[in-house]
PDB file of C-alpha atoms in Angstrom:
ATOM      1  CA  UNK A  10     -21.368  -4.274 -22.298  1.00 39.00           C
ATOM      2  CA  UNK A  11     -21.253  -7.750 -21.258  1.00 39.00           C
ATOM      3  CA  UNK A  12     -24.027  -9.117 -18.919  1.00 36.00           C
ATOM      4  CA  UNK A  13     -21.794  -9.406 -16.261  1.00 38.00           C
ATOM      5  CA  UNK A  14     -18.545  -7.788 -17.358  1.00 45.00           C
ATOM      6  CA  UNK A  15     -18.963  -4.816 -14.971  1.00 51.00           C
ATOM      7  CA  UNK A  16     -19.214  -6.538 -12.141  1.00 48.00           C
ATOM      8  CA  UNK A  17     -16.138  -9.180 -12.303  1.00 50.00           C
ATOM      9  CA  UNK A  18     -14.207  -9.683  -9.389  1.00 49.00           C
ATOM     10  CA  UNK A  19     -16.049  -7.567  -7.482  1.00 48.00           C
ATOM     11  CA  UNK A  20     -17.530  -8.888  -3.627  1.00 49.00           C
ATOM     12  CA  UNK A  21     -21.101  -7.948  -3.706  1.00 51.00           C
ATOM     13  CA  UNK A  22     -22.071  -7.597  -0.430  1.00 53.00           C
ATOM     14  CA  UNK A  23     -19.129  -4.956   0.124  1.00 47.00           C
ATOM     15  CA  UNK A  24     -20.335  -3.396  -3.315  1.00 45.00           C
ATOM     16  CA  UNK A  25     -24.149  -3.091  -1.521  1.00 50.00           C
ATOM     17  CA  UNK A  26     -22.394  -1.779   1.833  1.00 53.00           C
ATOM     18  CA  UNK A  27     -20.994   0.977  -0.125  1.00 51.00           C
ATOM     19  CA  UNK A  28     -24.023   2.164  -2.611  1.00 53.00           C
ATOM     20  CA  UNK A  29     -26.477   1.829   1.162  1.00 54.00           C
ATOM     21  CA  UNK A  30     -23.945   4.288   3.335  1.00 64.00           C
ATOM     22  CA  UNK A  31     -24.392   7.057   0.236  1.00 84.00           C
ATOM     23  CA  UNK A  32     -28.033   6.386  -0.279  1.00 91.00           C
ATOM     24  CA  UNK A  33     -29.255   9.155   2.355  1.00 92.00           C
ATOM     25  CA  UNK A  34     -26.770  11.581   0.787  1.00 94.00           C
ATOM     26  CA  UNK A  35     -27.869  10.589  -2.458  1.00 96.00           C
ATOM     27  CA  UNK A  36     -31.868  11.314  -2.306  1.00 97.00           C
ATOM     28  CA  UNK A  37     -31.049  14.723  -0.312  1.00 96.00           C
ATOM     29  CA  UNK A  38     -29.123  15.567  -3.682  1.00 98.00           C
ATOM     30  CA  UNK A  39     -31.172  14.021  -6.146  1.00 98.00           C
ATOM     31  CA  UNK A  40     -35.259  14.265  -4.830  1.00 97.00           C
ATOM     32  CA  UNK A  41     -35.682  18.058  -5.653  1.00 97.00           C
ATOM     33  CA  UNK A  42     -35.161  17.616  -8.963  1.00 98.00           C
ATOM     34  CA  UNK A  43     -37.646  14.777 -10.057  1.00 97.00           C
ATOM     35  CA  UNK A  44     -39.815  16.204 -11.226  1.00 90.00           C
ATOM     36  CA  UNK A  45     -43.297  15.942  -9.716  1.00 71.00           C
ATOM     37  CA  UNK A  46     -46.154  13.915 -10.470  1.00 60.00           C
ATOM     38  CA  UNK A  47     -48.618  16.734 -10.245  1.00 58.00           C
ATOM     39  CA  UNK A  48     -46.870  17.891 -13.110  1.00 53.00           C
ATOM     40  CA  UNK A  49     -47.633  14.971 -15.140  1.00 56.00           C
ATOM     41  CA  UNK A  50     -48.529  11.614 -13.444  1.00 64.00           C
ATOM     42  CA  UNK A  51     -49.087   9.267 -16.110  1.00 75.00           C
ATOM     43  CA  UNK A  52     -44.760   9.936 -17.125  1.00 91.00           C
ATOM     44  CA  UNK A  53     -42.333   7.602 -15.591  1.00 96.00           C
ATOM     45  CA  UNK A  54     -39.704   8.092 -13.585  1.00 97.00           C
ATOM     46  CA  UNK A  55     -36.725   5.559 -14.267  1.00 98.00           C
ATOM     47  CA  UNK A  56     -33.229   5.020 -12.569  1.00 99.00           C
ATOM     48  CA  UNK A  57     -31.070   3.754 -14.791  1.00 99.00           C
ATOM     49  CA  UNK A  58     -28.317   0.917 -12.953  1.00 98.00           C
ATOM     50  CA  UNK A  59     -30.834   0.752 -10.012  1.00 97.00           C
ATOM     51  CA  UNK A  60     -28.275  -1.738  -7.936  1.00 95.00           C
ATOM     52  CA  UNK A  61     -29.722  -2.476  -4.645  1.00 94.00           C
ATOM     53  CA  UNK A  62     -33.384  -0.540  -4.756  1.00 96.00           C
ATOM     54  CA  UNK A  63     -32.609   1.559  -1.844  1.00 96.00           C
ATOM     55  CA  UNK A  64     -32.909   4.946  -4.410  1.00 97.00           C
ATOM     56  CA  UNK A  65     -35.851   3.346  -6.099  1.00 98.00           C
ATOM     57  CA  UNK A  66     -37.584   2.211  -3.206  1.00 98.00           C
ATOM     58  CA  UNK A  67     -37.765   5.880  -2.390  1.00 98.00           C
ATOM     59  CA  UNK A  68     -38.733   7.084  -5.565  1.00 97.00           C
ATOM     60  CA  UNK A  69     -41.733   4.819  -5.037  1.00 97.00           C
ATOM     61  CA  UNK A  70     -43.022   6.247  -1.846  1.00 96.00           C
ATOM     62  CA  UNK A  71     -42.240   9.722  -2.142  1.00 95.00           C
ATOM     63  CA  UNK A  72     -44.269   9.882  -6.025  1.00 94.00           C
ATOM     64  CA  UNK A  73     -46.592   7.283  -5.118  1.00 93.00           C
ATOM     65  CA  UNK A  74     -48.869   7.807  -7.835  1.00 91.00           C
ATOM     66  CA  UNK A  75     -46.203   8.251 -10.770  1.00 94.00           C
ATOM     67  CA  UNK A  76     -45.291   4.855 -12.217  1.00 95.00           C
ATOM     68  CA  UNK A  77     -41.419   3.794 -11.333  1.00 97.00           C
ATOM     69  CA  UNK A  78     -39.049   1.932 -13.584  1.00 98.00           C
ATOM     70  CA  UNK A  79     -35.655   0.902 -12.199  1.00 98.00           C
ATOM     71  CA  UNK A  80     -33.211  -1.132 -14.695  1.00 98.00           C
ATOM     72  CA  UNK A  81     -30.045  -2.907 -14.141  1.00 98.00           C
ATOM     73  CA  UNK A  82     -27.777  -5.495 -16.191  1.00 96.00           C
ATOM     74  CA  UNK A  83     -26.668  -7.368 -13.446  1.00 95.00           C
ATOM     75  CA  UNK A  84     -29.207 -10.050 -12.383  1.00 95.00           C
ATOM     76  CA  UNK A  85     -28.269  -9.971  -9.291  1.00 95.00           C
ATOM     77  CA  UNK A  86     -29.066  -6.095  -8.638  1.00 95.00           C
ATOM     78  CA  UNK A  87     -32.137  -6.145 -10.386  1.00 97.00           C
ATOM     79  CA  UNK A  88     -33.279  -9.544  -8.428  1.00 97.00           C
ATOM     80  CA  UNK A  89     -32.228  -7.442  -5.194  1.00 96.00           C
ATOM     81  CA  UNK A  90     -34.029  -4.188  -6.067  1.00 97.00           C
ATOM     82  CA  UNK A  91     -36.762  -6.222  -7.358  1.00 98.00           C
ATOM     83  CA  UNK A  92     -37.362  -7.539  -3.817  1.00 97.00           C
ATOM     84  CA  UNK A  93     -36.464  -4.172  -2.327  1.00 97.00           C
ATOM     85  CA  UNK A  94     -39.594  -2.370  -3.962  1.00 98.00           C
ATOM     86  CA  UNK A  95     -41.877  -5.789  -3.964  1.00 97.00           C
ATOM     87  CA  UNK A  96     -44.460  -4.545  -1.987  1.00 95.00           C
ATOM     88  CA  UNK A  97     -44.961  -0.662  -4.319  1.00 97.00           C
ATOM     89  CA  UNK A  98     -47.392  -1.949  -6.916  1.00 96.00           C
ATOM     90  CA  UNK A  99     -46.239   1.880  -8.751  1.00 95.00           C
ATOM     91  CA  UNK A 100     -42.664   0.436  -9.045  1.00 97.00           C
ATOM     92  CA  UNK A 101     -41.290  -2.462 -11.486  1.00 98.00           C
ATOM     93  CA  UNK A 102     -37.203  -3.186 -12.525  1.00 98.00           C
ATOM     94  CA  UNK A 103     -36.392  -4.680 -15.399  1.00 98.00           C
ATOM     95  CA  UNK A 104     -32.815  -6.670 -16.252  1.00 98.00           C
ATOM     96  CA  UNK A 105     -31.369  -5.465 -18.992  1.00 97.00           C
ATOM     97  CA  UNK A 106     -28.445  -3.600 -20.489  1.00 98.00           C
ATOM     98  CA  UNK A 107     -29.213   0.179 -19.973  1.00 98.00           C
ATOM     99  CA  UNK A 108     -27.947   1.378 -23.306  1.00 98.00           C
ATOM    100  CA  UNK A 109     -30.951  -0.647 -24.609  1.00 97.00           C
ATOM    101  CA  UNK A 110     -33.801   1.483 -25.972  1.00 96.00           C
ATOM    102  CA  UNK A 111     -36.787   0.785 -23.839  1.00 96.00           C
ATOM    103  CA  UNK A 112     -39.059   4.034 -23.718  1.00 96.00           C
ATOM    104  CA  UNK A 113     -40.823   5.721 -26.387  1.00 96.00           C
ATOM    105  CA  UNK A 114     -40.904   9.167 -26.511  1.00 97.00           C
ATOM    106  CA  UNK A 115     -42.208  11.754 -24.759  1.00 95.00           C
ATOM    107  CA  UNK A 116     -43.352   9.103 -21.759  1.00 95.00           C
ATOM    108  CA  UNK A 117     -40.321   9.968 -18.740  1.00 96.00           C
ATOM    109  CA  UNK A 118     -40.710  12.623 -16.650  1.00 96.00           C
ATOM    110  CA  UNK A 119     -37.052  12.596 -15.212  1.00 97.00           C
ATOM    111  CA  UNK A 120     -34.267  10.073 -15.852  1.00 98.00           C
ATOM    112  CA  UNK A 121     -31.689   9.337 -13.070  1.00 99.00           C
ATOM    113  CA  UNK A 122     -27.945   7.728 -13.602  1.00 99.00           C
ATOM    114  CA  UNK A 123     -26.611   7.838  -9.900  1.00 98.00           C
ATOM    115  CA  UNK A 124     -22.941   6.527  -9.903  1.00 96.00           C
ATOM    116  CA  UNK A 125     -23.797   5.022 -13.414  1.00 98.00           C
ATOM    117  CA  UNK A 126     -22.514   7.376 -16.036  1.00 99.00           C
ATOM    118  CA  UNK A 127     -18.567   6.092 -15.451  1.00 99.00           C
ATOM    119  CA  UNK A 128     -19.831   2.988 -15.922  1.00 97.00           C
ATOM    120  CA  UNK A 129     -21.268   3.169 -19.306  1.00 98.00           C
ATOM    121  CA  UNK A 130     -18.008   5.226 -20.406  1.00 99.00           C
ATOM    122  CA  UNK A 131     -15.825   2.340 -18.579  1.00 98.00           C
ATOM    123  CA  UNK A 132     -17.372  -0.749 -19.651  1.00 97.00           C
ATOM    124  CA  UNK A 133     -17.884   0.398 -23.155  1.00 98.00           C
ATOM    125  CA  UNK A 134     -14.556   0.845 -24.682  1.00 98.00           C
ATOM    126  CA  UNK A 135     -13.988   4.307 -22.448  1.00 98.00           C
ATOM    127  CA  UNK A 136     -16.119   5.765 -25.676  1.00 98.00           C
ATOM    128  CA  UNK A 137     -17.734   9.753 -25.226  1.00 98.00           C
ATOM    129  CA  UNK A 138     -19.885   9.090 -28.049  1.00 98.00           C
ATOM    130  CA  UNK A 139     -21.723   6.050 -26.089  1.00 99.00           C
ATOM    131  CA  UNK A 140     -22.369   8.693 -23.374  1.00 99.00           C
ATOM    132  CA  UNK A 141     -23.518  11.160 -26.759  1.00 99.00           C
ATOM    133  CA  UNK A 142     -25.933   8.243 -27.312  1.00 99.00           C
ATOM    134  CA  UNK A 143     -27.607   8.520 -24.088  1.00 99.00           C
ATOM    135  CA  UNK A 144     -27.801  11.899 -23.869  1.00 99.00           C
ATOM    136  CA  UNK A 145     -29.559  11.862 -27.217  1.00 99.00           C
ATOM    137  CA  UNK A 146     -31.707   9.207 -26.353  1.00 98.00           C
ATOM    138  CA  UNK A 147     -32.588  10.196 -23.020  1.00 99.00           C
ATOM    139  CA  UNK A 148     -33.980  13.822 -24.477  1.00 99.00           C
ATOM    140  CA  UNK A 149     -35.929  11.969 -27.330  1.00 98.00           C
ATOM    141  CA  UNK A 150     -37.999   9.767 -24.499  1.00 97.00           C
ATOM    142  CA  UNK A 151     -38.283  12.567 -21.798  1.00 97.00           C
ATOM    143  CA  UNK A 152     -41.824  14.887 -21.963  1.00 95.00           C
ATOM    144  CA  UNK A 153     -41.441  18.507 -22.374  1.00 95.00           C
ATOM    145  CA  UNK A 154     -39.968  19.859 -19.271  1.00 95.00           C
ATOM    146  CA  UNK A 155     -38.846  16.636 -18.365  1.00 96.00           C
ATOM    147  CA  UNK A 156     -35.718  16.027 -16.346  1.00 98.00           C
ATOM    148  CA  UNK A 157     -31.989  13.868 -16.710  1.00 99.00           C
ATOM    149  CA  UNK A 158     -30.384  13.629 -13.190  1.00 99.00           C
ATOM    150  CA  UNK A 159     -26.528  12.747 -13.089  1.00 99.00           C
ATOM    151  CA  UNK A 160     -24.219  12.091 -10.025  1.00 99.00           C
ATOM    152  CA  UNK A 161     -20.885  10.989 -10.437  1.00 98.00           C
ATOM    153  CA  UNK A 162     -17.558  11.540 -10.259  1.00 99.00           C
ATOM    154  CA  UNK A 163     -16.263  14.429 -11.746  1.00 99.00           C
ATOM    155  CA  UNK A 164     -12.771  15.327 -13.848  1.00 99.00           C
ATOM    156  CA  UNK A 165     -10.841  18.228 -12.256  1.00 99.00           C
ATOM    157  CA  UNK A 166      -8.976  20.914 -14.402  1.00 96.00           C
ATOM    158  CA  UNK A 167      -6.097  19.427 -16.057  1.00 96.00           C
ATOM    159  CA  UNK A 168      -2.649  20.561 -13.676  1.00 97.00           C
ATOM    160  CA  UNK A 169       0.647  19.435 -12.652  1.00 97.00           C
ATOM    161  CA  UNK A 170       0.282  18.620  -8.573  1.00 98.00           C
ATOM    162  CA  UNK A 171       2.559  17.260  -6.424  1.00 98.00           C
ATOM    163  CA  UNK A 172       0.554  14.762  -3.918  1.00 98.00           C
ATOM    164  CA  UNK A 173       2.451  13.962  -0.746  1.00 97.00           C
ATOM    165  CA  UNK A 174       1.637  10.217   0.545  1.00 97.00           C
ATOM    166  CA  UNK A 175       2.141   8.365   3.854  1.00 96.00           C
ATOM    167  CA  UNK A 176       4.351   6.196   4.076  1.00 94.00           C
ATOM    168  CA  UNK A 177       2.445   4.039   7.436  1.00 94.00           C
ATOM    169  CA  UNK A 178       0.731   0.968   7.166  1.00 92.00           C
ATOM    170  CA  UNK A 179      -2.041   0.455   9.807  1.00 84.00           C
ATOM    171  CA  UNK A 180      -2.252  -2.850  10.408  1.00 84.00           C
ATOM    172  CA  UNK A 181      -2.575  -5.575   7.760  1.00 88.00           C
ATOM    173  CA  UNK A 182      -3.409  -2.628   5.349  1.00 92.00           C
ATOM    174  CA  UNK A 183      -1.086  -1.230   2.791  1.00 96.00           C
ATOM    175  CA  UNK A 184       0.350   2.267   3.063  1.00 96.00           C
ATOM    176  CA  UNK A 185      -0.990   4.993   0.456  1.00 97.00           C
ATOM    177  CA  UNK A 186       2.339   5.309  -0.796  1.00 96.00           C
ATOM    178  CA  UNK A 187       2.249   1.853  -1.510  1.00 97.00           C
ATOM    179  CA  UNK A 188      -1.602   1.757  -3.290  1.00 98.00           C
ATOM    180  CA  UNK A 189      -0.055   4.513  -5.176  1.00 98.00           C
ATOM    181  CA  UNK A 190       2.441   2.228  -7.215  1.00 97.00           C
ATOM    182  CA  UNK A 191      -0.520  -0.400  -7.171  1.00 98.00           C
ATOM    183  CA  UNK A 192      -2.595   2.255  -8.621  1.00 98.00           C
ATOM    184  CA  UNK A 193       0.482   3.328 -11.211  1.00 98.00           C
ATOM    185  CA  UNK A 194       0.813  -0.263 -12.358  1.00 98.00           C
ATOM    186  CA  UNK A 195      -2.764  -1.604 -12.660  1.00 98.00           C
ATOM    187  CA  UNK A 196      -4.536   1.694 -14.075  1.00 99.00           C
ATOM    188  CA  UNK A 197      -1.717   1.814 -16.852  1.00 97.00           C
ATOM    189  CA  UNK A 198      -4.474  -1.380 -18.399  1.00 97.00           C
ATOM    190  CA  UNK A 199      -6.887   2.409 -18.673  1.00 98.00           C
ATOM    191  CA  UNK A 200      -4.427   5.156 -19.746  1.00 98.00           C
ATOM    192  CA  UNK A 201      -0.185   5.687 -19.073  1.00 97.00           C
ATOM    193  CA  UNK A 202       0.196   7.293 -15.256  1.00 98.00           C
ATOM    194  CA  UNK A 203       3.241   9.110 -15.941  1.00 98.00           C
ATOM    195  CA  UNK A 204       5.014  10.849 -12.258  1.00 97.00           C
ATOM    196  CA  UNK A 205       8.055  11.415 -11.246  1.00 97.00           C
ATOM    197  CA  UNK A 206       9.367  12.069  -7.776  1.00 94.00           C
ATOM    198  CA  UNK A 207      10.141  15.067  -5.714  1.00 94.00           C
ATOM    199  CA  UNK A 208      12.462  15.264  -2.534  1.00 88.00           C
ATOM    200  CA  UNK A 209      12.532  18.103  -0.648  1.00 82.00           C
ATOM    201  CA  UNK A 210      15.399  19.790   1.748  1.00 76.00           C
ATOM    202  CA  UNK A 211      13.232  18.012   4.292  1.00 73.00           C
ATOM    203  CA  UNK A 212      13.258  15.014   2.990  1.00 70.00           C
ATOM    204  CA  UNK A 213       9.562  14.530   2.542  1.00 84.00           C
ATOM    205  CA  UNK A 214       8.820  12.334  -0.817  1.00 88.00           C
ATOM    206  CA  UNK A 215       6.064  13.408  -3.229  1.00 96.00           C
ATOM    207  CA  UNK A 216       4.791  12.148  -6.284  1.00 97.00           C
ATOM    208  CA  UNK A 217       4.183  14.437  -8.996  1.00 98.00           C
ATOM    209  CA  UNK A 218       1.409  13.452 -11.508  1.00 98.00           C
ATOM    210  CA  UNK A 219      -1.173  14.946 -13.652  1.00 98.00           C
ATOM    211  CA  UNK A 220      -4.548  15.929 -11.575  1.00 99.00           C
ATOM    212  CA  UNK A 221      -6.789  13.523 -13.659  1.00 99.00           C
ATOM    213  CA  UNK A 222      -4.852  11.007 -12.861  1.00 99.00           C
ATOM    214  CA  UNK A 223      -4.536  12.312  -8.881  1.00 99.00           C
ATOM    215  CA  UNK A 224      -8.132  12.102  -8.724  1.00 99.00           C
ATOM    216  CA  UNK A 225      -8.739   8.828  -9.887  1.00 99.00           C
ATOM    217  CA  UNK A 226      -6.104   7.563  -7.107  1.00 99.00           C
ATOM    218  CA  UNK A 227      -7.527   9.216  -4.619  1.00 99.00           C
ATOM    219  CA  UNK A 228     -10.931   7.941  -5.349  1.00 98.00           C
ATOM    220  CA  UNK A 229      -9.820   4.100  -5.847  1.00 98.00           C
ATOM    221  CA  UNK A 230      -7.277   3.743  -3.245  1.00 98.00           C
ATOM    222  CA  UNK A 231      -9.848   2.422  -0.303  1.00 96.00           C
ATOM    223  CA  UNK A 232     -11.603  -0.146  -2.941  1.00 95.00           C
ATOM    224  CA  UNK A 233      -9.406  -2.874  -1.486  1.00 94.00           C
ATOM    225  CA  UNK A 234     -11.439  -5.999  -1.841  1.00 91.00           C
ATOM    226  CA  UNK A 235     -13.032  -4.778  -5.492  1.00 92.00           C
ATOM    227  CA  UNK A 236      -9.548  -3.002  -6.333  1.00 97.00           C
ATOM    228  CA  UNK A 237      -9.880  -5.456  -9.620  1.00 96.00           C
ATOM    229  CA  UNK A 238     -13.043  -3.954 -10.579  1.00 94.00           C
ATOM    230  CA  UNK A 239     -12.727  -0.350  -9.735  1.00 96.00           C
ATOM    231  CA  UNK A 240      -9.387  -0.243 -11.048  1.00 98.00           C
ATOM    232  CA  UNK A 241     -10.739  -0.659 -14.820  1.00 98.00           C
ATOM    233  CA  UNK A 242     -13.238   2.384 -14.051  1.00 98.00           C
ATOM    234  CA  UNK A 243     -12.638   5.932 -14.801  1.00 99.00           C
ATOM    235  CA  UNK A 244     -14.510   7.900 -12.273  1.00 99.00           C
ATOM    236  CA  UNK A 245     -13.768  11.778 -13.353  1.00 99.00           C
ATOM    237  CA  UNK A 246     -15.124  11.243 -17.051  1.00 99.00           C
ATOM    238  CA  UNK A 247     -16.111  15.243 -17.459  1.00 99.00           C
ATOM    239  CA  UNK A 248     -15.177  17.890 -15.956  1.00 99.00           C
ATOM    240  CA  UNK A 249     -18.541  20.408 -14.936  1.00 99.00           C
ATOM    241  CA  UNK A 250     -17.424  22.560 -17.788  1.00 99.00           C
ATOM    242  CA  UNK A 251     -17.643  19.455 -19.928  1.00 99.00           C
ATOM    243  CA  UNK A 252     -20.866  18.754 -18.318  1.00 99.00           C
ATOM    244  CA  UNK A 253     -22.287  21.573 -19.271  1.00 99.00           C
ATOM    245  CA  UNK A 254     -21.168  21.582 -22.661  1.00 99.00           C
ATOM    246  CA  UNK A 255     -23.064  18.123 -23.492  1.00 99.00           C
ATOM    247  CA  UNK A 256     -26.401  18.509 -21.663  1.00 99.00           C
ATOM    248  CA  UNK A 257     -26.234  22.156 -24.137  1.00 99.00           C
ATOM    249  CA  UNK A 258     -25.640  20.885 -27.258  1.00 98.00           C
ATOM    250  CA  UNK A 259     -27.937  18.270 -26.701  1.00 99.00           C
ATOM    251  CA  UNK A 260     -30.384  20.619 -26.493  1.00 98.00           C
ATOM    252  CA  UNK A 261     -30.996  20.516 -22.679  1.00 99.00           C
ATOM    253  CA  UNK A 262     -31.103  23.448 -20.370  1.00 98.00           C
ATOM    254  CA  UNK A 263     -28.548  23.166 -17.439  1.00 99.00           C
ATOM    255  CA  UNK A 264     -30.678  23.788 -14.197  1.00 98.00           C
ATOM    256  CA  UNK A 265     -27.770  22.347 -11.993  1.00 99.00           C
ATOM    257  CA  UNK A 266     -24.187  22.058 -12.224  1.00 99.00           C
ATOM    258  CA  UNK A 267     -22.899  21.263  -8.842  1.00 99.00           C
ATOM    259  CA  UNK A 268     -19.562  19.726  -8.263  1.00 99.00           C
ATOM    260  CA  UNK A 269     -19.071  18.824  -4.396  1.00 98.00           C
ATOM    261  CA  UNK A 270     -16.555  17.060  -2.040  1.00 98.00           C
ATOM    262  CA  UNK A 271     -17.584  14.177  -0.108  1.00 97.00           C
ATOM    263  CA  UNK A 272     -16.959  15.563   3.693  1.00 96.00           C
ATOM    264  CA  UNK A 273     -16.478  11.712   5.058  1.00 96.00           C
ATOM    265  CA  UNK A 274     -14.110  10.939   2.446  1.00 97.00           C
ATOM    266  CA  UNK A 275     -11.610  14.114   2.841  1.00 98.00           C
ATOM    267  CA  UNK A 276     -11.836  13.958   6.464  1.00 98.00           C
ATOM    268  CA  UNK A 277     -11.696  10.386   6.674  1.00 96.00           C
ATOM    269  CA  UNK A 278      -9.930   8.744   3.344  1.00 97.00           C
ATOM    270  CA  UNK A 279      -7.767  12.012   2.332  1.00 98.00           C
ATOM    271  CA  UNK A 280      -6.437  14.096   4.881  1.00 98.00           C
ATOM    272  CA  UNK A 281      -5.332  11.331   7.626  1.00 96.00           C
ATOM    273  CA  UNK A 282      -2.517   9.860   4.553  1.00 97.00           C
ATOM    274  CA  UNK A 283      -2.055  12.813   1.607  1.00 97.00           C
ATOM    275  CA  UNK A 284      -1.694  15.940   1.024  1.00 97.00           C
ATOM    276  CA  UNK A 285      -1.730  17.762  -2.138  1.00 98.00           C
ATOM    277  CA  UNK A 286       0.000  20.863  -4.094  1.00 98.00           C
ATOM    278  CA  UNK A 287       0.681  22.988  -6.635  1.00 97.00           C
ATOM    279  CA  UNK A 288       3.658  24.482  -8.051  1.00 96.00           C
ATOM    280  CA  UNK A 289       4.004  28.455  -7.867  1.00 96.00           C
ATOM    281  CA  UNK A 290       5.570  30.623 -10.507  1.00 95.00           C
ATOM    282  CA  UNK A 291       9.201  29.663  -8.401  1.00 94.00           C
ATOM    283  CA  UNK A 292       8.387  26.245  -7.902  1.00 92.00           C
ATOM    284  CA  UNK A 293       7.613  26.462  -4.865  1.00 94.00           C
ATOM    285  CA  UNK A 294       4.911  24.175  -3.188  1.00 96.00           C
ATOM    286  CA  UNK A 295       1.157  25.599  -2.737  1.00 97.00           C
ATOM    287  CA  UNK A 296      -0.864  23.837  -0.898  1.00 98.00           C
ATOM    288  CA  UNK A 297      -4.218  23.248  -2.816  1.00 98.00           C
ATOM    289  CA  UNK A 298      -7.569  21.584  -1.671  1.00 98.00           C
ATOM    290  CA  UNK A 299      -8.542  18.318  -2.562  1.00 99.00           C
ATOM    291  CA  UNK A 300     -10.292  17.853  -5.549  1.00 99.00           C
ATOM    292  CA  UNK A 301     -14.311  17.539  -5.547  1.00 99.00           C
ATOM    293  CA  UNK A 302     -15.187  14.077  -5.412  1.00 99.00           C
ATOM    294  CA  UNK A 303     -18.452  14.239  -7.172  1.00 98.00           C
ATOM    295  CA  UNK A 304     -21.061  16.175  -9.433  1.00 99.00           C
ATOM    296  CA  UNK A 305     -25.249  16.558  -9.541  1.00 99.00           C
ATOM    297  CA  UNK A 306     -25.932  17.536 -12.943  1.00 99.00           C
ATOM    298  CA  UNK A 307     -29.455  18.341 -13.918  1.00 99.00           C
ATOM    299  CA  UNK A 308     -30.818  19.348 -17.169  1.00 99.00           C
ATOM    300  CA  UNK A 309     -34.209  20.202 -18.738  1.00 98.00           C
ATOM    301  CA  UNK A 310     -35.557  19.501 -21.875  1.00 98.00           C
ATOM    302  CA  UNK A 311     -37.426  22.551 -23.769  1.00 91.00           C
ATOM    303  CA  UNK A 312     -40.924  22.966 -22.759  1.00 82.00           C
TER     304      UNK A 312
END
């Protein structure tokens, strides 16, 4: 991963806006499963791709007496969450490239990748076994009972949908039906986005797509000033199934596999400009639910 690669043409102070509104929903998902310092205080507690502190800065106050370790490749983030925690003398970041082996074993209590573990499949060649890596390397440095914290996007079952998009612009803004041959044309540089169109006696126009690539639309279509950056990321990388599978025969015990939508986003993002489908036995049209949007994925190494 290149020191910077991740982060071209991306603005960061609309980057920051966006990790700071999910921060409270973040810690609500993520804090019960650190695990606690009475347990063993002298293990650290790191977040891998710390960004702009606000998760670490938490971590520091709430386990006080548990030394903190936040690490990021991009100067930038690690000079921001450096200042955000500057006043914790329990909490330190370091600027490096994450997949670097920094811990020996047996010294980290719990591990946490929050809205990171896309990025190490995106910016390294789209590659499961560099994920593989960090599984296995994660369970070699974590204690006995120790903890690896995920939350991410999250792949939905693979299905033929049909996905009904607006055709209004609001003002200066493009209309979903038009980020959707944006998103057809630039994601093709990740994998083909093969559709094809459906009329009905209507007239109403929907595209019909696989549900992998559905998601990933309907997660990137609102990136509009870092389209160029998200639009090289794949945010669904496992499914929960998949999930599972990994943290297992990596030897961890799965304590939480939790796939969730993001309320804001379908209410806000989803519902006001598509609608989505199946098809039934007849073809007909079923209305579906959007997919979930994200994932908290816990597991525990033997104790």
């Amino acid at each position: 991963m290149g020191q910077f690669e991740c982060f071209r043409g991306r603005h960061f102070s609309v980057y920051e806006q966006g990790m700071n509104a999910s921060m409270r929903m973040k810690w609500r998902d993520i804090a019960p499963w650190v695990v606690a310092p009475e347990y063993d205080s002298s293990s650290y507690i790191v977040e891998e791709g710390c960004g702009t502190g606000g998760l670490l800065l938490r971590l520091g106050i709430r386990f006080a007496t548990t030394p903190v370790i936040g690490r990021d490749i991009s100067s930038h983030f690690a000079q921001t969450s450096a200042e955000a925690v500057s006043g914790l003398a329990n909490t330190a970041v370091i600027q490096e490239n994450i997949l670097k082996p920094r811990f020996a074993s047996g010294s980290v209590g719990t591990k946490i990748f929050s809205s990171v573990w896309h990025e190490l499949y995106s910016y390294n060649g789209y590659r499961e076994d560099v994920l593989d890596m960090v599984l296995e390397q994660t369970y070699r440095e974590l204690i006995p009972g120790g903890r690896i914290i995920i939350r991410d996007g999250v792949k939905p079952k693979n299905q033929h949908v049909a996905m009904w998009l607006s055709p209004k612009s609001y003002g200066n803004l493009p209309s979903a039906r038009e980020m959707f041959m944006r998103f057809v044309r630039d994601f093709q540089a990740v994998r083909p986005v093969p559709y094809g169109h459906l009329q009905t006696n209507d007239y109403q126009l929907f595209a019909v797509l696989g549900s992998e690539n559905a998601y990933e639309f309907l997660m990137k279509k609102d990136y509009l000033e870092n389209w160029e950056g998200e639009i090289k990321e794949v945010f669904g990388v496992w499914t929960p199934q998949e999930f599972e599978q990994r943290l297992i025969s990596h030897g961890f015990r799965p304590l939480c596999i939790k796939p969730f939508r993001n309320r804001w986003i379908v209410e806000h993002r989803l519902k006001p400009v598509t609608k989505l489908y199946r098809f039934g036995k007849k073809g007909e049209l079923i209305t579906i639910p959007f997919p979930y949007t994200n994932i908290l994925v816990v597991g525990e190494k033997s104790k």
